[in-house]
Tab-separated table of C-alpha atoms in Angstrom:
chain	number	residue	atom	x	y	z
P	116	MET	CA	-23.788	12.898	11.545
P	117	LYS	CA	-26.324	10.078	11.339
P	118	THR	CA	-25.938	7.019	13.534
P	119	GLU	CA	-25.512	4.633	10.598
P	120	HIS	CA	-22.826	6.815	9.034
P	121	ILE	CA	-20.898	7.132	12.310
P	122	TYR	CA	-20.932	3.354	12.640
P	123	SER	CA	-19.738	2.668	9.087
P	124	VAL	CA	-16.981	5.303	9.294
P	125	TYR	CA	-15.496	4.384	12.669
P	126	LYS	CA	-16.177	0.668	13.144
P	127	PRO	CA	-13.141	-0.503	11.055
P	128	LEU	CA	-10.787	1.751	13.030
P	129	LEU	CA	-12.206	0.750	16.415
P	130	PHE	CA	-12.245	-2.963	15.652
P	131	SER	CA	-8.637	-2.932	14.440
P	132	LEU	CA	-7.559	-1.153	17.636
P	133	ALA	CA	-9.477	-3.533	19.917
P	134	TYR	CA	-8.357	-6.671	18.067
P	135	ARG	CA	-4.702	-5.707	18.263
P	136	MET	CA	-5.077	-4.918	21.957
P	137	LEU	CA	-6.898	-8.153	22.866
P	138	GLY	CA	-6.061	-10.739	20.208
P	139	SER	CA	-9.722	-11.790	20.234
P	140	VAL	CA	-12.214	-11.213	17.423
P	141	MET	CA	-15.236	-11.828	19.663
P	142	ASP	CA	-14.052	-9.553	22.478
P	143	ALA	CA	-13.079	-6.827	20.005
P	144	GLU	CA	-16.520	-6.921	18.401
P	145	ASP	CA	-18.192	-6.786	21.823
P	146	ILE	CA	-16.174	-3.766	22.917
P	147	VAL	CA	-16.837	-1.892	19.678
P	148	GLN	CA	-20.574	-2.489	20.118
P	149	GLU	CA	-20.330	-1.250	23.714
P	150	ALA	CA	-18.563	1.905	22.526
P	151	PHE	CA	-21.330	2.737	20.066
P	152	LEU	CA	-24.021	2.009	22.642
P	153	THR	CA	-22.305	4.434	25.016
P	154	LEU	CA	-22.205	7.044	22.267
P	155	TYR	CA	-25.844	6.586	21.308
P	156	LYS	CA	-26.985	6.889	24.939
P	157	SER	CA	-25.029	10.077	25.553
P	158	GLY	CA	-25.511	11.609	22.109
P	159	SER	CA	-22.804	13.019	19.829
P	160	ASP	CA	-23.808	16.695	19.549
P	161	HIS	CA	-21.591	17.777	22.456
P	162	ILE	CA	-18.503	15.839	21.272
P	163	GLN	CA	-15.858	17.892	19.450
P	164	ASN	CA	-13.608	15.026	18.347
P	165	LEU	CA	-15.735	11.937	17.723
P	166	LYS	CA	-12.834	9.751	16.607
P	167	ALA	CA	-10.777	10.472	19.731
P	168	TYR	CA	-13.850	10.039	21.936
P	169	LEU	CA	-14.617	6.572	20.523
P	170	CYS	CA	-10.960	5.502	20.606
P	171	LYS	CA	-10.760	6.540	24.251
P	172	ILE	CA	-13.813	4.411	25.112
P	173	VAL	CA	-12.438	1.401	23.229
P	174	THR	CA	-8.932	1.761	24.676
P	175	ASN	CA	-10.215	2.003	28.237
P	176	ARG	CA	-12.605	-0.923	27.769
P	177	CYS	CA	-9.735	-2.988	26.363
P	178	LEU	CA	-7.526	-2.117	29.326
P	179	GLU	CA	-10.338	-3.084	31.707
P	180	ARG	CA	-10.867	-6.373	29.850
P	181	LEU	CA	-7.152	-7.198	29.878
P	182	ARG	CA	-6.853	-6.520	33.604
P	183	SER	CA	-9.988	-8.509	34.458
P	184	THR	CA	-8.834	-11.533	32.426
P	185	SER	CA	-5.175	-11.468	33.463
P	186	LYS	CA	-5.710	-14.264	35.996
P	187	GLN	CA	-7.363	-16.425	33.334
P	188	ARG	CA	-4.341	-15.927	31.086
P	189	GLU	CA	-1.991	-16.960	33.890
P	190	VAL	CA	-3.766	-20.310	34.297
P	191	TYR	CA	-4.455	-20.821	30.574
P	192	MET	CA	-3.855	-24.437	29.618
P	193	GLY	CA	-0.838	-24.646	27.321
P	194	THR	CA	0.171	-21.984	24.814
P	195	TRP	CA	-2.053	-18.948	24.267
P	196	LEU	CA	-2.393	-17.788	20.650
P	197	PRO	CA	-4.561	-14.965	19.304
P	198	GLU	CA	-7.964	-15.826	17.889
P	199	PRO	CA	-7.532	-16.120	14.090
P	200	LEU	CA	-8.881	-13.263	12.005
P	201	ILE	CA	-10.132	-14.785	8.746
P	202	THR	CA	-10.726	-12.585	5.694
P	203	THR	CA	-11.610	-13.353	2.079
P	204	ALA	CA	-10.704	-11.866	-1.297
P	205	SER	CA	-13.959	-9.879	-1.248
P	206	ASP	CA	-12.797	-8.174	1.947
P	207	GLU	CA	-9.875	-6.494	0.170
P	208	THR	CA	-12.101	-3.518	-0.764
P	209	ASP	CA	-13.511	-3.260	2.769
P	210	PRO	CA	-12.430	-0.135	4.710
P	211	MET	CA	-11.256	-2.470	7.480
P	212	GLN	CA	-8.272	-3.458	5.350
P	213	SER	CA	-6.771	0.031	5.503
P	214	TYR	CA	-6.461	-0.449	9.264
P	215	LEU	CA	-5.706	-4.170	9.394
P	216	GLN	CA	-2.322	-3.923	7.708
P	217	LYS	CA	-0.723	-7.290	7.130
P	218	GLU	CA	2.443	-6.780	9.162
P	219	SER	CA	0.587	-5.461	12.183
P	220	VAL	CA	-2.034	-8.193	12.636
P	221	SER	CA	-0.020	-11.300	11.794
P	222	THR	CA	0.023	-13.959	14.509
P	223	ALA	CA	3.739	-13.438	15.103
P	224	TYR	CA	3.283	-9.685	15.496
P	225	LEU	CA	0.362	-10.019	17.892
P	226	LEU	CA	2.392	-12.416	20.019
P	227	LEU	CA	5.101	-9.787	20.331
P	228	PHE	CA	2.575	-7.536	22.049
P	229	GLN	CA	2.490	-9.988	24.941
P	230	GLN	CA	5.908	-8.576	25.909
P	231	LEU	CA	4.318	-5.179	26.602
P	232	SER	CA	2.346	-3.916	29.559
P	233	TYR	CA	-1.273	-3.078	28.779
P	234	VAL	CA	-0.643	0.684	28.718
P	235	GLU	CA	2.472	0.245	26.570
P	236	ARG	CA	0.385	-1.774	24.136
P	237	ALA	CA	-2.255	0.951	23.923
P	238	VAL	CA	0.253	3.789	23.441
P	239	PHE	CA	2.267	1.834	20.895
P	240	LEU	CA	-0.810	0.950	18.800
P	241	LEU	CA	-2.282	4.435	18.908
P	242	ARG	CA	1.025	5.875	17.736
P	243	GLU	CA	2.367	3.202	15.358
P	244	ALA	CA	-0.804	1.761	13.815
P	245	MET	CA	-3.264	4.646	14.206
P	246	GLN	CA	-0.773	7.496	13.643
P	247	TYR	CA	-2.042	9.612	16.549
P	248	ASP	CA	0.141	12.437	17.839
P	249	TYR	CA	1.238	12.357	21.478
P	250	GLU	CA	-1.228	15.020	22.580
P	251	GLU	CA	-4.117	12.911	21.265
P	252	ILE	CA	-2.717	9.752	22.862
P	253	ALA	CA	-2.282	11.556	26.169
P	254	HIS	CA	-5.958	12.515	26.141
P	255	ILE	CA	-7.016	8.944	25.358
P	256	VAL	CA	-4.890	7.121	27.960
P	257	GLY	CA	-4.919	9.813	30.631
P	258	LYS	CA	-1.173	10.499	30.779
P	259	SER	CA	1.016	13.443	29.793
P	260	SER	CA	2.240	13.700	26.191
P	261	ALA	CA	5.861	13.535	27.411
P	262	ASN	CA	5.083	10.342	29.330
P	263	CYS	CA	3.362	8.856	26.278
P	264	ARG	CA	6.418	9.618	24.159
P	265	GLN	CA	8.635	7.780	26.662
P	266	ILE	CA	6.213	4.839	26.849
P	267	PHE	CA	6.145	4.560	23.052
P	268	HIS	CA	9.918	4.513	22.674
P	269	ARG	CA	10.254	1.998	25.517
P	270	ALA	CA	7.679	-0.256	23.852
P	271	LYS	CA	9.405	0.088	20.492
P	272	ARG	CA	12.745	-0.921	21.972
P	273	SER	CA	11.117	-3.858	23.743
P	274	LEU	CA	9.625	-5.143	20.506
P	275	SER	CA	12.773	-4.529	18.455
P	276	VAL	CA	10.198	-3.361	15.957
P	277	ASN	CA	12.706	-2.322	13.321
P	278	ASP	CA	13.308	-6.024	12.625
P	279	VAL	CA	9.637	-6.989	12.515
P	280	PRO	CA	8.312	-6.074	9.034
P	281	ASP	CA	10.889	-8.041	7.016
P	282	HIS	CA	9.944	-11.234	8.835
P	283	LEU	CA	6.234	-10.818	9.282
P	284	GLY	CA	4.196	-9.004	6.748
P	285	ARG	CA	5.989	-7.495	3.802
P	286	LEU	CA	6.135	-10.664	1.817
P	287	ASP	CA	5.082	-11.325	-1.746
P	288	THR	CA	1.535	-12.650	-1.306
P	289	GLU	CA	1.709	-14.839	-4.415
P	290	LYS	CA	4.970	-16.480	-3.337
P	291	THR	CA	3.692	-16.962	0.188
P	292	THR	CA	0.454	-18.458	-1.122
P	293	SER	CA	2.479	-20.866	-3.259
P	294	LEU	CA	4.494	-21.936	-0.194
P	295	VAL	CA	1.309	-22.500	1.792
P	296	GLU	CA	-0.249	-24.488	-1.066
P	297	GLN	CA	2.820	-26.737	-1.200
P	298	PHE	CA	2.723	-27.229	2.559
P	299	MET	CA	-0.994	-28.002	2.427
P	300	SER	CA	-0.314	-30.676	-0.189
P	301	ALA	CA	2.381	-32.184	2.049
P	302	LEU	CA	-0.001	-32.009	4.987
P	303	THR	CA	-2.772	-33.895	3.217
P	304	SER	CA	-0.277	-36.555	2.132
P	305	GLY	CA	0.755	-37.088	5.761
P	306	ASP	CA	4.333	-37.691	4.585
P	307	ALA	CA	6.837	-36.497	7.197
P	308	ALA	CA	9.590	-36.060	4.598
P	309	GLN	CA	7.363	-33.852	2.444
P	310	ILE	CA	6.304	-31.763	5.448
P	311	MET	CA	9.917	-31.396	6.547
P	312	LYS	CA	10.957	-29.918	3.184
P	313	HIS	CA	8.958	-26.780	3.881
P	314	LEU	CA	10.285	-26.101	7.391
P	315	SER	CA	13.448	-24.289	8.427
P	316	THR	CA	15.791	-26.435	10.517
P	317	ASP	CA	15.095	-24.284	13.583
P	318	ALA	CA	11.313	-24.221	13.068
P	319	VAL	CA	8.974	-23.875	16.058
P	320	LEU	CA	5.465	-25.303	16.366
P	321	LEU	CA	3.009	-23.636	18.768
P	322	THR	CA	-0.423	-25.155	19.357
P	323	ASP	CA	-3.350	-23.670	21.261
P	324	GLY	CA	-5.990	-26.148	22.413
P	325	GLY	CA	-7.012	-24.118	25.444
P	326	GLY	CA	-7.463	-27.309	27.455
P	327	LYS	CA	-10.546	-28.051	25.330
P	328	VAL	CA	-8.923	-30.385	22.792
P	329	LYS	CA	-5.729	-32.418	22.725
P	330	ALA	CA	-2.770	-30.207	21.864
P	331	LEU	CA	0.885	-29.710	22.723
P	332	THR	CA	1.222	-27.714	25.931
P	333	GLN	CA	4.784	-26.607	25.130
P	334	PRO	CA	6.444	-25.375	21.918
P	335	LEU	CA	7.967	-28.090	19.731
P	336	TYR	CA	11.371	-27.241	18.250
P	337	GLY	CA	13.183	-28.500	15.155
P	338	TYR	CA	11.929	-29.496	11.721
P	339	ILE	CA	12.438	-33.231	12.259
P	340	ARG	CA	10.421	-33.395	15.478
P	341	ILE	CA	7.685	-31.160	14.071
P	342	SER	CA	7.251	-33.067	10.809
P	343	HIS	CA	7.165	-36.437	12.553
P	344	SER	CA	4.730	-35.154	15.183
P	345	ILE	CA	2.307	-33.890	12.521
P	346	SER	CA	2.692	-37.044	10.426
P	347	SER	CA	2.138	-39.284	13.446
P	348	PHE	CA	-1.021	-37.416	14.403
P	349	LEU	CA	-2.466	-37.700	10.906
P	350	GLU	CA	-1.556	-41.368	10.727
P	351	LYS	CA	-3.549	-42.060	13.891
P	352	TRP	CA	-6.559	-40.091	12.667
P	353	HIS	CA	-9.013	-42.451	10.948
P	354	GLY	CA	-11.696	-39.922	10.002
P	355	SER	CA	-11.836	-37.568	7.025
P	356	PHE	CA	-9.222	-34.819	6.755
P	357	THR	CA	-9.430	-31.800	4.429
P	358	CYS	CA	-8.072	-28.285	4.400
P	359	ARG	CA	-8.259	-25.045	2.449
P	360	ILE	CA	-6.235	-21.869	2.096
P	361	ALA	CA	-7.565	-18.706	3.746
P	362	MET	CA	-6.225	-15.281	4.611
P	363	VAL	CA	-5.349	-15.639	8.292
P	364	ASN	CA	-4.356	-12.428	10.072
P	365	GLY	CA	-3.551	-10.760	6.763
P	366	LEU	CA	-1.340	-13.551	5.407
P	367	PRO	CA	-2.026	-16.876	3.638
P	368	GLY	CA	-2.853	-19.662	6.093
P	369	ILE	CA	-4.815	-22.904	6.300
P	370	VAL	CA	-8.174	-23.924	7.753
P	371	VAL	CA	-8.223	-27.623	8.691
P	372	TYR	CA	-11.365	-29.776	8.835
P	373	MET	CA	-11.672	-33.113	10.612
P	374	ASP	CA	-14.795	-35.134	9.772
P	375	GLU	CA	-16.075	-32.017	7.997
P	376	LYS	CA	-15.861	-29.924	11.174
P	377	THR	CA	-13.478	-27.027	11.657
P	378	TRP	CA	-10.594	-28.423	13.682
P	379	ALA	CA	-7.805	-25.848	13.487
P	380	VAL	CA	-6.491	-22.735	11.788
P	381	ILE	CA	-2.800	-22.631	10.885
P	382	SER	CA	-0.794	-19.466	10.317
P	383	PHE	CA	2.899	-19.080	9.587
P	384	LYS	CA	6.000	-16.991	9.860
P	385	VAL	CA	8.195	-17.202	6.758
P	386	ARG	CA	11.918	-16.706	6.225
P	387	ASP	CA	13.912	-17.453	3.067
P	388	GLY	CA	11.181	-19.568	1.529
P	389	HIS	CA	10.647	-21.794	4.577
P	390	PHE	CA	8.329	-21.714	7.576
P	391	THR	CA	10.132	-20.775	10.772
P	392	ASN	CA	7.029	-20.678	12.979
P	393	LEU	CA	3.781	-22.644	12.731
P	394	TYR	CA	0.806	-21.534	14.808
P	395	PHE	CA	-2.000	-24.079	15.257
P	396	VAL	CA	-5.160	-22.701	16.888
P	397	ALA	CA	-7.439	-25.622	17.776
P	398	ASN	CA	-9.252	-24.166	20.801
P	399	PRO	CA	-12.912	-24.446	19.677
P	400	ASP	CA	-13.768	-21.235	21.546
P	401	LYS	CA	-11.507	-19.384	19.092
P	402	LEU	CA	-13.005	-21.015	15.989
P	403	THR	CA	-16.676	-20.136	16.446
P	404	GLN	CA	-16.563	-17.679	13.530
P	405	LEU	CA	-15.812	-20.636	11.216
P	406	VAL	CA	-18.344	-23.147	12.574
P	407	SER	CA	-21.057	-22.144	10.153
P	408	GLU	CA	-18.877	-22.542	7.065
């Protein structure tokens, strides 16, 4: 199989695995490139199962990256949120979309993975998202198939995954887009009452500034506090403020611009026609993919 063909066939799969593991677009892309470099240096003629071989490299590199950055995560300033994955309508025909299923890359879903150990995360993703059998997973993570089966079921119980899809991904895209459009209109008006209308009473706001920009360091609870906090911030901002709808982690979200510069990406969790969770990523290190827009 030619190098270019190997890359085009397996890159979507490998990126989706690495992104789910790490929650970082940049790190996922780096690890996928490293995997292909390793393959090209060693050659592929002697490899019987190329897919499993590449997945093993990516999984192990992800585990190494997670362990090496664990201390950084412990001292991370404020709330950590995954780096937004932005796609466009033209991406819908891209092979990547068959792997980046909406319910399994949403911000809320990725945050659930933080409950799992690194190995649990790998086993769960290889089984649930990639549909590997336990023998294949055992070969990739270096454990017995029986152990992998136990790890998977433990991870599934920990995530309470049976409740996840209804809340995260399997939503009518048109209805969700309409909700986001209405919220965006309320946002640009800066009217707290209008913002409040779109939030559930028990809504939660999480903001990730990474210590690089001003942001809340703790979650903000309740639709009244959230709406007034957002309104107050916009009232104090004297520069230009615009925003647009984008597909953020497989679901409709918002990209916010301050003085024509990308300032934040907002994603949501929806329940009964209202937003229960708002995720603001304002850490500039996580917005580099949007800087050139």
